[in-house]
mmCIF file of C-alpha atoms in Angstrom:
data_model
loop_
_atom_site.group_PDB
_atom_site.id
_atom_site.type_symbol
_atom_site.label_atom_id
_atom_site.label_comp_id
_atom_site.label_asym_id
_atom_site.label_seq_id
_atom_site.Cartn_x
_atom_site.Cartn_y
_atom_site.Cartn_z
ATOM 1 C CA MET A 1 11.190 23.376 8.699
ATOM 2 C CA THR A 2 8.688 21.439 10.574
ATOM 3 C CA ASN A 3 7.954 17.891 11.491
ATOM 4 C CA GLU A 4 4.718 16.288 10.261
ATOM 5 C CA ASN A 5 2.969 13.067 11.177
ATOM 6 C CA LEU A 6 1.378 11.152 8.110
ATOM 7 C CA SER A 7 -1.396 8.695 8.655
ATOM 8 C CA VAL A 8 -0.673 5.334 6.786
ATOM 9 C CA ALA A 9 -3.323 3.116 5.495
ATOM 10 C CA ASP A 10 -2.358 0.285 7.943
ATOM 11 C CA GLY A 11 -3.017 2.428 10.947
ATOM 12 C CA THR A 12 0.462 3.415 11.711
ATOM 13 C CA THR A 13 1.829 7.029 11.889
ATOM 14 C CA MET A 14 4.847 8.043 9.923
ATOM 15 C CA PRO A 15 6.949 11.074 10.979
ATOM 16 C CA ALA A 16 8.196 13.223 8.245
ATOM 17 C CA TYR A 17 10.730 16.220 7.888
ATOM 18 C CA CYS A 18 8.978 18.987 5.991
ATOM 19 C CA ALA A 19 10.544 21.916 4.179
ATOM 20 C CA ARG A 20 8.395 24.565 2.618
ATOM 21 C CA PRO A 21 9.156 27.200 -0.073
ATOM 22 C CA SER A 22 9.132 30.697 0.893
ATOM 23 C CA ALA A 23 7.435 31.975 -2.134
ATOM 24 C CA GLY A 24 3.770 30.512 -1.266
ATOM 25 C CA ARG A 25 2.259 27.630 -3.003
ATOM 26 C CA ALA A 26 4.315 25.109 -4.906
ATOM 27 C CA ARG A 27 3.348 23.609 -8.115
ATOM 28 C CA VAL A 28 5.316 20.316 -7.447
ATOM 29 C CA GLY A 29 5.739 18.477 -4.104
ATOM 30 C CA VAL A 30 8.707 16.199 -3.629
ATOM 31 C CA ILE A 31 9.106 13.160 -1.465
ATOM 32 C CA VAL A 32 12.648 12.537 -0.598
ATOM 33 C CA ALA A 33 13.302 8.751 0.122
ATOM 34 C CA HIS A 34 16.265 8.244 2.439
ATOM 35 C CA GLU A 35 19.158 5.839 1.985
ATOM 36 C CA LEU A 36 20.055 3.037 4.544
ATOM 37 C CA PHE A 37 20.737 5.643 7.263
ATOM 38 C CA GLY A 38 17.433 7.142 7.676
ATOM 39 C CA VAL A 39 16.450 10.902 7.684
ATOM 40 C CA ASN A 40 19.954 12.079 8.643
ATOM 41 C CA PRO A 41 21.192 15.692 8.214
ATOM 42 C CA ASP A 42 22.328 14.899 4.673
ATOM 43 C CA ILE A 43 18.671 14.067 3.730
ATOM 44 C CA GLN A 44 17.295 16.867 5.628
ATOM 45 C CA GLY A 45 19.705 19.178 3.704
ATOM 46 C CA VAL A 46 18.365 17.861 0.284
ATOM 47 C CA ALA A 47 14.837 18.677 1.436
ATOM 48 C CA SER A 48 15.786 22.130 2.488
ATOM 49 C CA ASP A 49 17.617 22.687 -0.854
ATOM 50 C CA LEU A 50 14.647 21.480 -2.709
ATOM 51 C CA ALA A 51 12.383 23.851 -0.740
ATOM 52 C CA GLN A 52 14.778 26.753 -1.584
ATOM 53 C CA ALA A 53 14.341 25.770 -5.178
ATOM 54 C CA GLY A 54 10.472 26.377 -4.676
ATOM 55 C CA TYR A 55 9.319 22.922 -3.949
ATOM 56 C CA LEU A 56 7.322 21.697 -1.068
ATOM 57 C CA THR A 57 9.326 18.770 0.263
ATOM 58 C CA ILE A 58 8.869 16.029 2.795
ATOM 59 C CA ALA A 59 11.461 13.304 3.844
ATOM 60 C CA PRO A 60 9.388 10.494 5.538
ATOM 61 C CA GLU A 61 10.868 8.197 8.099
ATOM 62 C CA PHE A 62 10.216 4.892 6.122
ATOM 63 C CA TYR A 63 11.715 2.737 9.109
ATOM 64 C CA HIS A 64 8.885 4.101 11.363
ATOM 65 C CA ARG A 65 7.543 0.634 12.170
ATOM 66 C CA SER A 66 10.807 -0.611 13.482
ATOM 67 C CA ALA A 67 12.928 2.527 14.485
ATOM 68 C CA PRO A 68 12.032 5.140 17.191
ATOM 69 C CA PRO A 69 10.912 8.438 15.751
ATOM 70 C CA GLY A 70 13.649 10.775 14.632
ATOM 71 C CA ARG A 71 16.285 7.679 14.600
ATOM 72 C CA TRP A 72 19.057 8.045 12.090
ATOM 73 C CA LEU A 73 22.393 6.274 11.666
ATOM 74 C CA GLU A 74 25.963 7.091 11.369
ATOM 75 C CA ARG A 75 27.874 6.072 8.145
ATOM 76 C CA ASP A 76 29.891 3.234 9.694
ATOM 77 C CA ASP A 77 29.726 -0.520 10.382
ATOM 78 C CA THR A 78 27.316 -0.181 13.253
ATOM 79 C CA GLY A 79 25.037 2.197 11.458
ATOM 80 C CA ARG A 80 25.089 -0.240 8.338
ATOM 81 C CA GLY A 81 24.191 -3.220 10.509
ATOM 82 C CA GLU A 82 21.299 -1.378 12.203
ATOM 83 C CA GLY A 83 20.165 0.112 8.734
ATOM 84 C CA PHE A 84 20.100 -3.224 7.130
ATOM 85 C CA THR A 85 18.019 -4.707 10.000
ATOM 86 C CA TYR A 86 15.310 -1.916 9.459
ATOM 87 C CA LEU A 87 15.693 -2.288 5.599
ATOM 88 C CA ASN A 88 15.056 -6.010 5.772
ATOM 89 C CA GLN A 89 11.932 -5.437 7.794
ATOM 90 C CA LEU A 90 10.400 -3.215 5.431
ATOM 91 C CA SER A 91 8.134 -5.014 3.038
ATOM 92 C CA ARG A 92 7.003 -4.051 -0.515
ATOM 93 C CA GLU A 93 3.402 -3.382 0.597
ATOM 94 C CA ASP A 94 4.519 -1.470 3.631
ATOM 95 C CA ALA A 95 6.886 0.794 1.547
ATOM 96 C CA LEU A 96 4.155 1.396 -0.996
ATOM 97 C CA ALA A 97 1.633 2.281 1.858
ATOM 98 C CA ASP A 98 4.179 4.772 3.203
ATOM 99 C CA ALA A 99 4.892 6.260 -0.133
ATOM 100 C CA GLY A 100 1.109 6.500 -0.828
ATOM 101 C CA ALA A 101 0.544 8.339 2.373
ATOM 102 C CA ALA A 102 3.299 10.828 1.305
ATOM 103 C CA VAL A 103 1.638 11.140 -2.158
ATOM 104 C CA ASP A 104 -1.885 11.731 -0.540
ATOM 105 C CA TRP A 105 -0.477 14.451 1.909
ATOM 106 C CA LEU A 106 1.177 16.328 -1.016
ATOM 107 C CA ARG A 107 -1.620 15.919 -3.473
ATOM 108 C CA GLY A 108 -3.899 18.191 -1.373
ATOM 109 C CA GLN A 109 -1.313 21.025 -1.619
ATOM 110 C CA VAL A 110 0.317 20.768 -5.139
ATOM 111 C CA ASP A 111 -0.496 19.869 -8.703
ATOM 112 C CA GLU A 112 2.137 17.392 -9.356
ATOM 113 C CA VAL A 113 4.118 15.005 -7.161
ATOM 114 C CA ALA A 114 7.754 13.884 -7.573
ATOM 115 C CA MET A 115 9.952 11.473 -5.585
ATOM 116 C CA VAL A 116 13.952 11.606 -5.266
ATOM 117 C CA GLY A 117 15.362 8.720 -3.685
ATOM 118 C CA PHE A 118 19.010 7.546 -2.774
ATOM 119 C CA SER A 119 20.438 4.080 -2.795
ATOM 120 C CA ALA A 120 17.794 1.945 -0.891
ATOM 121 C CA GLY A 121 15.563 5.045 -1.100
ATOM 122 C CA GLY A 122 16.088 5.067 -4.703
ATOM 123 C CA HIS A 123 14.968 1.453 -4.868
ATOM 124 C CA LEU A 124 11.734 2.606 -2.947
ATOM 125 C CA ALA A 125 11.349 5.557 -5.289
ATOM 126 C CA TYR A 126 11.479 3.291 -8.490
ATOM 127 C CA LEU A 127 8.926 0.905 -6.809
ATOM 128 C CA ALA A 128 6.628 3.819 -5.927
ATOM 129 C CA ALA A 129 6.841 5.034 -9.467
ATOM 130 C CA CYS A 130 5.718 1.545 -10.641
ATOM 131 C CA ARG A 131 2.640 1.565 -8.577
ATOM 132 C CA LEU A 132 1.643 5.078 -7.703
ATOM 133 C CA PRO A 133 0.728 8.161 -9.408
ATOM 134 C CA ILE A 134 4.054 9.912 -9.440
ATOM 135 C CA ASP A 135 4.725 12.402 -12.095
ATOM 136 C CA PHE A 136 8.667 12.739 -11.683
ATOM 137 C CA THR A 137 11.062 10.395 -10.212
ATOM 138 C CA ALA A 138 14.799 10.764 -9.623
ATOM 139 C CA VAL A 139 16.603 7.488 -8.711
ATOM 140 C CA LEU A 140 20.028 7.965 -7.555
ATOM 141 C CA TYR A 141 22.056 4.774 -7.519
ATOM 142 C CA GLY A 142 19.019 2.616 -6.499
ATOM 143 C CA GLY A 143 20.175 -0.928 -6.005
ATOM 144 C CA TRP A 144 18.816 -4.296 -5.983
ATOM 145 C CA LEU A 145 16.308 -3.580 -8.666
ATOM 146 C CA PRO A 146 16.816 -6.748 -10.884
ATOM 147 C CA THR A 147 17.168 -9.085 -7.869
ATOM 148 C CA THR A 148 15.074 -10.189 -4.902
ATOM 149 C CA ASP A 149 17.804 -9.397 -2.312
ATOM 150 C CA ILE A 150 15.812 -7.077 -0.048
ATOM 151 C CA SER A 151 12.279 -7.217 1.212
ATOM 152 C CA MET A 152 10.924 -4.420 -1.144
ATOM 153 C CA SER A 153 12.184 -6.503 -4.174
ATOM 154 C CA GLN A 154 10.089 -9.470 -3.297
ATOM 155 C CA PRO A 155 8.446 -11.730 -4.220
ATOM 156 C CA THR A 156 9.502 -10.765 -7.862
ATOM 157 C CA PRO A 157 12.214 -8.073 -8.736
ATOM 158 C CA THR A 158 10.987 -4.405 -8.587
ATOM 159 C CA LEU A 159 12.514 -4.055 -12.134
ATOM 160 C CA ASP A 160 9.651 -6.508 -13.396
ATOM 161 C CA LEU A 161 7.176 -3.756 -12.535
ATOM 162 C CA THR A 162 8.633 -1.207 -14.608
ATOM 163 C CA PRO A 163 5.573 -1.232 -17.286
ATOM 164 C CA GLY A 164 3.569 0.393 -14.448
ATOM 165 C CA ILE A 165 5.501 3.633 -14.545
ATOM 166 C CA SER A 166 3.385 6.435 -15.900
ATOM 167 C CA GLY A 167 5.750 9.551 -15.177
ATOM 168 C CA ARG A 168 9.158 10.500 -16.180
ATOM 169 C CA LEU A 169 12.154 8.765 -14.568
ATOM 170 C CA LEU A 170 15.732 9.900 -14.284
ATOM 171 C CA TYR A 171 18.277 7.274 -13.165
ATOM 172 C CA LEU A 172 21.690 8.341 -11.930
ATOM 173 C CA VAL A 173 24.592 5.958 -11.132
ATOM 174 C CA GLY A 174 28.270 5.842 -11.193
ATOM 175 C CA GLU A 175 30.169 3.448 -13.437
ATOM 176 C CA ASP A 176 32.269 2.185 -10.626
ATOM 177 C CA ASP A 177 29.306 1.354 -8.380
ATOM 178 C CA GLY A 178 30.005 -1.945 -6.502
ATOM 179 C CA LEU A 179 26.239 -2.487 -6.043
ATOM 180 C CA ILE A 180 25.011 -1.782 -9.534
ATOM 181 C CA ASP A 181 27.427 -3.163 -12.283
ATOM 182 C CA ALA A 182 27.257 -2.530 -15.866
ATOM 183 C CA GLY A 183 25.069 -5.734 -16.529
ATOM 184 C CA GLN A 184 22.423 -4.348 -14.044
ATOM 185 C CA ARG A 185 22.685 -0.802 -15.601
ATOM 186 C CA GLU A 186 21.978 -2.419 -19.005
ATOM 187 C CA GLN A 187 18.979 -4.297 -17.631
ATOM 188 C CA ILE A 188 17.399 -1.146 -16.111
ATOM 189 C CA GLY A 189 17.885 0.826 -19.259
ATOM 190 C CA ALA A 190 16.471 -1.977 -21.350
ATOM 191 C CA ALA A 191 13.324 -2.444 -18.971
ATOM 192 C CA LEU A 192 12.694 1.228 -19.198
ATOM 193 C CA LYS A 193 13.092 1.388 -22.900
ATOM 194 C CA GLU A 194 10.904 -1.732 -23.562
ATOM 195 C CA ALA A 195 7.942 -0.305 -21.256
ATOM 196 C CA GLY A 196 8.021 3.044 -23.175
ATOM 197 C CA VAL A 197 8.804 5.013 -20.069
ATOM 198 C CA ARG A 198 10.004 8.603 -20.664
ATOM 199 C CA HIS A 199 13.397 8.246 -19.024
ATOM 200 C CA GLU A 200 16.979 9.141 -18.928
ATOM 201 C CA VAL A 201 19.777 6.760 -17.570
ATOM 202 C CA VAL A 202 23.056 8.787 -16.717
ATOM 203 C CA SER A 203 26.179 7.098 -15.663
ATOM 204 C CA TYR A 204 29.334 8.766 -14.459
ATOM 205 C CA PRO A 205 32.725 7.461 -15.291
ATOM 206 C CA GLY A 206 35.047 6.726 -12.443
ATOM 207 C CA VAL A 207 32.378 7.272 -9.989
ATOM 208 C CA GLY A 208 31.251 4.753 -7.112
ATOM 209 C CA HIS A 209 28.273 4.185 -4.978
ATOM 210 C CA ALA A 210 26.870 7.024 -2.794
ATOM 211 C CA PHE A 211 28.802 9.838 -4.667
ATOM 212 C CA PHE A 212 26.261 12.583 -3.566
ATOM 213 C CA TRP A 213 27.480 13.257 -0.171
ATOM 214 C CA PRO A 214 30.368 15.780 0.678
ATOM 215 C CA GLY A 215 32.756 14.533 3.299
ATOM 216 C CA THR A 216 32.477 10.865 2.339
ATOM 217 C CA VAL A 217 35.061 8.856 0.600
ATOM 218 C CA PRO A 218 32.906 8.265 -2.606
ATOM 219 C CA PHE A 219 31.985 11.847 -3.003
ATOM 220 C CA SER A 220 32.356 13.277 -6.481
ATOM 221 C CA GLN A 221 31.622 17.192 -6.694
ATOM 222 C CA GLN A 222 31.306 16.936 -10.477
ATOM 223 C CA ALA A 223 28.829 14.048 -10.335
ATOM 224 C CA ARG A 224 26.786 15.716 -7.546
ATOM 225 C CA ASP A 225 26.672 19.024 -9.456
ATOM 226 C CA ASP A 226 25.382 17.355 -12.523
ATOM 227 C CA ALA A 227 22.988 15.202 -10.825
ATOM 228 C CA TRP A 228 21.524 18.117 -8.943
ATOM 229 C CA SER A 229 21.132 20.131 -12.273
ATOM 230 C CA ARG A 230 19.343 17.113 -13.794
ATOM 231 C CA ILE A 231 17.116 16.694 -10.847
ATOM 232 C CA LEU A 232 16.086 20.447 -10.948
ATOM 233 C CA THR A 233 15.509 20.219 -14.727
ATOM 234 C CA LEU A 234 13.288 17.022 -14.287
ATOM 235 C CA LEU A 235 11.194 18.922 -11.605
ATOM 236 C CA ALA A 236 10.814 21.980 -13.786
ATOM 237 C CA ALA A 237 9.493 19.942 -16.685
ATOM 238 C CA ASP A 238 5.962 20.485 -17.987
#
């Protein structure tokens, strides 16, 4: 595991946690987009697990314009408050510039690029899939897609950009997610279908938001195991 510094088109430098597979060159490189709390040990763990599965993986610090390098937040009210401050300062164009820098960094080392994003990072992954050459995208409970509630979803909802998706997309969400209700799930599925995107929307009954993380109240082992299996299947697709 190493730390890399990626050059972004706006002249900034974005730190990224990097995990490399042991078996030499990877066919697919994966960008892991962090949730509200930054590149915390959970996100680093996902990157490491993907590397063990054979994928070159980086987890960029998308808050790099606002937060100190290496800054990650606890899952408490203080962490949420600080996280939303950073999130609301991340514009759509800055997020795309950051994701573009990560894509460029990977493209020189792999054949195909994928992105896996959690919550706010899921929104970022969906946005990146709409605008950038990303082959595979896994969005785990990415919120605010049909709204303009965060800076990344402005000036028009990110969901409106769906026709720009050229790769495959997997959307995973709990049916009891307080951020993404049944109406929004239907909107997301309809937008993907109408745009002709190769996609799958999977919803888990009785499961809430942020179900992926062990040791947290919303955690669902069954949903996590199924989600992880589907992510690996997506990344292995031809």
